[in-house]
Structures are given as C-alpha cells and as structure tokens.
Short mmCIF file of C-alpha atoms in Angstrom, two decimals:
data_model
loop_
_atom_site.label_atom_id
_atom_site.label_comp_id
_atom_site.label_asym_id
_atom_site.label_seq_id
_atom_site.Cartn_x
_atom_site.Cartn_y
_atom_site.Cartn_z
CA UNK Z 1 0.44 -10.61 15.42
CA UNK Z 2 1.36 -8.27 12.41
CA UNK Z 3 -0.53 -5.71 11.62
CA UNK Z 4 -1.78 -5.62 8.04
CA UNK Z 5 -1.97 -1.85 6.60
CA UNK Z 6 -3.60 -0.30 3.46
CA UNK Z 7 -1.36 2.42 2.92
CA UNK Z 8 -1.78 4.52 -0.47
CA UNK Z 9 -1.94 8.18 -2.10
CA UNK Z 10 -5.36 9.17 -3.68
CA UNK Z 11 -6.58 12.39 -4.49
CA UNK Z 12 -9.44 14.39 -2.49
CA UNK Z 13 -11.90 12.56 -4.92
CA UNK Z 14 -10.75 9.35 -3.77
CA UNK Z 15 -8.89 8.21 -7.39
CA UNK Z 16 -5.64 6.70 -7.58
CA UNK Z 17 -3.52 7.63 -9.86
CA UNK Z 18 0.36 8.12 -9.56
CA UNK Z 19 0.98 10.31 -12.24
CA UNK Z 20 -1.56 12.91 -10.05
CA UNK Z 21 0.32 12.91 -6.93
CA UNK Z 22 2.86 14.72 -4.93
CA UNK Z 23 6.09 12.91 -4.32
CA UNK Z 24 8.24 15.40 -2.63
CA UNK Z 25 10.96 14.83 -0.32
CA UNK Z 26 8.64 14.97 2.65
CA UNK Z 27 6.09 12.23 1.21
CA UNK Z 28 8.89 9.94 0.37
CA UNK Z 29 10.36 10.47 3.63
CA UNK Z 30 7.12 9.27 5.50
CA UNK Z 31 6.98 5.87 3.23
CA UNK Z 32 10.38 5.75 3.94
CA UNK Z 33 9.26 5.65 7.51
CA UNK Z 34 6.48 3.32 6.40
CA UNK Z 35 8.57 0.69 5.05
CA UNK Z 36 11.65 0.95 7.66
CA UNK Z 37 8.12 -0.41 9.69
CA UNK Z 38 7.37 -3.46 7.30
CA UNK Z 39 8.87 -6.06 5.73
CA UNK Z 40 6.18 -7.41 3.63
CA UNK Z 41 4.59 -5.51 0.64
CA UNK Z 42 1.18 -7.14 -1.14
CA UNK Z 43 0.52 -6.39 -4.57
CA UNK Z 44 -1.94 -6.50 -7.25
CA UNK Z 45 -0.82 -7.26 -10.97
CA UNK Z 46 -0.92 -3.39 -11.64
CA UNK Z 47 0.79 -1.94 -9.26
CA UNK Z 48 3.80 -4.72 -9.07
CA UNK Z 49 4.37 -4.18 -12.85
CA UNK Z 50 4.45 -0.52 -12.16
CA UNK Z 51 6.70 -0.34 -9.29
CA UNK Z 52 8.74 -3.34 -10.78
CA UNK Z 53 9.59 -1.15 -14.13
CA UNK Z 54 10.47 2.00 -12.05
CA UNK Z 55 12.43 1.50 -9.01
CA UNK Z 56 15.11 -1.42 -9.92
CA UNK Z 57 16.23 1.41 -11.81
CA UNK Z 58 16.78 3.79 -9.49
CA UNK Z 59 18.57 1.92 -7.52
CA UNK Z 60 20.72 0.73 -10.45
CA UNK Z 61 21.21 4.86 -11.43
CA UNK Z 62 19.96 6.60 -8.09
CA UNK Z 63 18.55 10.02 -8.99
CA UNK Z 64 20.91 11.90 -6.93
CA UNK Z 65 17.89 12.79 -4.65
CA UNK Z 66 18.04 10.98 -1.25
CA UNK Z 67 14.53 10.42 0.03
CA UNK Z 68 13.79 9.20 -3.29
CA UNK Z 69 16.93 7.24 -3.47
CA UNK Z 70 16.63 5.28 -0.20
CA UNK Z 71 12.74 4.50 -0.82
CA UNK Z 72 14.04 2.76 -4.19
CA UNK Z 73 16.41 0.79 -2.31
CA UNK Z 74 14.14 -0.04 0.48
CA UNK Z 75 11.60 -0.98 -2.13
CA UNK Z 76 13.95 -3.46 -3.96
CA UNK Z 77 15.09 -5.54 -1.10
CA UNK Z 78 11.71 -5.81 1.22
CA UNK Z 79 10.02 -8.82 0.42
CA UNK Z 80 7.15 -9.09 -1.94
CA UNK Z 81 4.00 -10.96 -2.87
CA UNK Z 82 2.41 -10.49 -6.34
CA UNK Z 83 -1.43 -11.74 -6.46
CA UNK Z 84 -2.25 -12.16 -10.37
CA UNK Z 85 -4.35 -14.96 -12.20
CA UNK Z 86 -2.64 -13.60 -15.58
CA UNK Z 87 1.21 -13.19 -14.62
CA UNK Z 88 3.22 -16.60 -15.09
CA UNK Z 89 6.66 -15.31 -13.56
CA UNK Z 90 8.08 -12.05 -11.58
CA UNK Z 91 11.55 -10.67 -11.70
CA UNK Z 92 11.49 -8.11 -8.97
CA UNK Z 93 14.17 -9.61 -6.75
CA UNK Z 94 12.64 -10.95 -3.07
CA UNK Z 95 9.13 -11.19 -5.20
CA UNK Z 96 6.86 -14.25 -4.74
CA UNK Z 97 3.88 -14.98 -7.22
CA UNK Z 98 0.53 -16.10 -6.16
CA UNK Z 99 -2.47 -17.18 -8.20
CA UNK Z 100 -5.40 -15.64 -5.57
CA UNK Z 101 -5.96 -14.36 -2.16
CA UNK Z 102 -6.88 -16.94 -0.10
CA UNK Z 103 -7.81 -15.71 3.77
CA UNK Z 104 -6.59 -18.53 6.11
CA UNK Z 105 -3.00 -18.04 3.99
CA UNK Z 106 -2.85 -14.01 5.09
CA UNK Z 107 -4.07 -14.78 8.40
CA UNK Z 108 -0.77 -17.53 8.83
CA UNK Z 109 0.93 -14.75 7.48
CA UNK Z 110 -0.17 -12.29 9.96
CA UNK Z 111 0.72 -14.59 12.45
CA UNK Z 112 4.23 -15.33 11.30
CA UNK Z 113 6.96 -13.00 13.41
CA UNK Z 114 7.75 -9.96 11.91
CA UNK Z 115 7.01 -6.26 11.39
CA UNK Z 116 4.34 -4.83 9.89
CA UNK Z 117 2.58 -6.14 6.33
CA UNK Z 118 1.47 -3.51 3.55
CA UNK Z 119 -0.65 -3.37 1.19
CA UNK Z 120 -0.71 -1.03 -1.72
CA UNK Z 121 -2.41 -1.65 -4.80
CA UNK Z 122 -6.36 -0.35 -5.29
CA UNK Z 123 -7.83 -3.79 -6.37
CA UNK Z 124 -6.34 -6.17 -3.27
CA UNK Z 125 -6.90 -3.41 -0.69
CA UNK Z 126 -10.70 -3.74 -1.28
CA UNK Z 127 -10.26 -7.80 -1.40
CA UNK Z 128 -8.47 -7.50 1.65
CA UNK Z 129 -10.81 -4.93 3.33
CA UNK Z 130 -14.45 -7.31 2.08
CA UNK Z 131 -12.06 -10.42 3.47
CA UNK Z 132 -12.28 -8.44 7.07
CA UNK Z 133 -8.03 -8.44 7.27
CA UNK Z 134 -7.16 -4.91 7.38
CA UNK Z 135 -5.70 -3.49 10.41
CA UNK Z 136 -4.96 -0.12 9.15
CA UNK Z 137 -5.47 2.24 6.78
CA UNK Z 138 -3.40 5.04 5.71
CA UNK Z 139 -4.72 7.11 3.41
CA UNK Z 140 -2.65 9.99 1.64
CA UNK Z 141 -5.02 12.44 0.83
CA UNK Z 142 -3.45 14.71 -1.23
CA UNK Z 143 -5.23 18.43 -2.02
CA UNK Z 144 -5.96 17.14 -5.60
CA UNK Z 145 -9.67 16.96 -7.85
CA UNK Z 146 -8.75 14.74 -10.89
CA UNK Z 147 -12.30 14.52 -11.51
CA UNK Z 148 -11.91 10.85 -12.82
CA UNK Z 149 -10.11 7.51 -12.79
CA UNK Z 150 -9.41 4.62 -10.98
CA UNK Z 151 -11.43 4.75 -7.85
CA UNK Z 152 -9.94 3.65 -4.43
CA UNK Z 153 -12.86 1.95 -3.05
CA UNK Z 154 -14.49 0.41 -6.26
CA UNK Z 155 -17.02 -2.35 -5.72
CA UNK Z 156 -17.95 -1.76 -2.11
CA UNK Z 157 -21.19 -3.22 -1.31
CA UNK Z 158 -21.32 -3.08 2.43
CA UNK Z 159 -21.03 -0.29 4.88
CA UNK Z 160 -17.31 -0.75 6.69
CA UNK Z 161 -17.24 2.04 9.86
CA UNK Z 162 -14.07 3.37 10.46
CA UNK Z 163 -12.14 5.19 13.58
CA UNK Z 164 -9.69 7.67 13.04
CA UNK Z 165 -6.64 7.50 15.04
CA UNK Z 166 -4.25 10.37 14.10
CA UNK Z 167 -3.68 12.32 11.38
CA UNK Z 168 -0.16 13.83 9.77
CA UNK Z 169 -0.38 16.91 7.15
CA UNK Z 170 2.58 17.92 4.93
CA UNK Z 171 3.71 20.76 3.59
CA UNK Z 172 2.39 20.34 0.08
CA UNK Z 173 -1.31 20.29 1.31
CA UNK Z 174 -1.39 16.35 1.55
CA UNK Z 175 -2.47 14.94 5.18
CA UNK Z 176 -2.22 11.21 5.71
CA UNK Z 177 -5.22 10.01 7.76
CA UNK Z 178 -4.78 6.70 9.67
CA UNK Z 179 -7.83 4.41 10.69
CA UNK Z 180 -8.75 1.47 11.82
CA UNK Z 181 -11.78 -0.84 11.41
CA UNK Z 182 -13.90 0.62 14.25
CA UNK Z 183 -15.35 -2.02 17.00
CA UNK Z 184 -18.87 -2.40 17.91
CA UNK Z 185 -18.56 -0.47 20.74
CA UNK Z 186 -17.08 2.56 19.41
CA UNK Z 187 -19.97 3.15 17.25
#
C-alpha cells in the first residue's frame, strides 16, 4: 500500500504561509527528494491555484537556479488531484478535479501500485488527518514567529497522538520532523 504523507513548511507558531518561509537550495533539494518519492500530489483549491500560477512558469523560463529549477519541473509533470466545491476546470497539465474527499476513494487510491501520495495544502491535510488516512507527516519547521495567519492545524477537535520517527535540520535553522500516527501500544 502507498503511503499517504502530509508534508508542508510552517513556521515555529505553526502558520502557513509561503511568503514567510525559507526556500533555499537545501529546502528545495529535500522536496526534490520528496517528490522523486511520489507520484501523486493532493490539493486544496488554495494551494493548487497557487502552485498552478507559479511553477508552469518556471519551467517555461527556468530561473537559472537548479534546485529550484528541477522542483518546477518535477512539480509540472507529477500527477495531481485538485479537491474544490467552487473550481469548475484546472489547467495544470496531469491535474484532475474533484468535487469532495470522499474516504473509500483515497483508500482505492492508496491501494493502487505506486510510490508514495502527498499531501500539501493546510485545509485537506486536516480532512485527511480527522478521516484517519495519514501515514506521515512531515513537518518543516522553520525558525520563524509570524505571530499570525493561517493556522496548520485549524479546526481540530480531537486529540491525534503522534510518534516521531527521525528528524533532518538544515542549515538555515529549519528541521523537518517526520511522524506518524502513533499505535495504541506506543502510548
């Protein structure tokens, strides 16, 4: 089975917001890593129109900058599902649309052959996380106090214990900390 993976950046406070973050060489090397890993991305409405108005052009006029280059084109031709009530169409090539999350339709995706699944986007990580379908988490922590904005784990009404199974720290003060929903017995 696939493993489905939350993987995101958020600051200390626990707010995502990409205009706040580090993307350095070394951080878009380790999603480059990420996505070599995957071939599956999940989105929310937000975060596909985001990415979808960025990186198409980068790969149409690369930067010049090769970590950042190679994520763009990585980006562009791994496939992708949109969940949005409001969007009628994408255009992001490889890009599917669908109207909700429905569980029993990410589980038969889960079991389809294939690497890894991601998820990225605030709102369907916490859909997928209450839905009980998140494998992993990867959490970008990066050395960061915005003080305010969109938090990562908004709406969370029950407790959800964790384990911590490595961690990786960068250069620029950011450490990625990978969990996974922790058993009954590791409690």
């Amino acid at each position: 089975m696939r493993k489905l993976i939350a993987a995101i950046n958020m600051t200390l406070d626990g707010f995502c917001d990409h205009t706040a973050m580090i993307a350095d060489d070394e951080i878009h090397q380790h999603y480059n890593e990420l996505l070599s890993n995957a071939d599956t991305l999940l989105y929310g409405r937000i975060t596909y129109q985001l990415m979808e108005s960025y990186w198409p052009t980068v790969v149409k006029n690369p930067t010049g900058n090769k970590p950042t280059d190679k994520f763009a084109v990585m980006i562009d031709n791994i496939s992708k599902i949109v969940f949005s009530r409001t969007l009628k169409n994408v255009d992001w090539k490889n890009t599917k649309l669908k109207k909700e999350v429905i569980k029993e339709e990410v589980l038969e995706l889960k079991q389809q052959a294939g690497k890894n699944i991601l998820v990225g986007s605030p709102s369907l990580i916490v859909t997928l996380m209450q839905l009980d379908l998140i494998d992993e988490y990867q959490l970008c922590v990066q050395p960061i106090i915005l003080g305010n904005g969109l938090p990562l784990f908004k709406n969370i009404n029950d407790r959800i214990n964790l384990k911590l199974l490595k961690t990786k720290t960068f250069d620029s003060g950011s450490i990625t900390l990978y969990y996974e929903p922790a058993k009954q017995n590791d409690l």
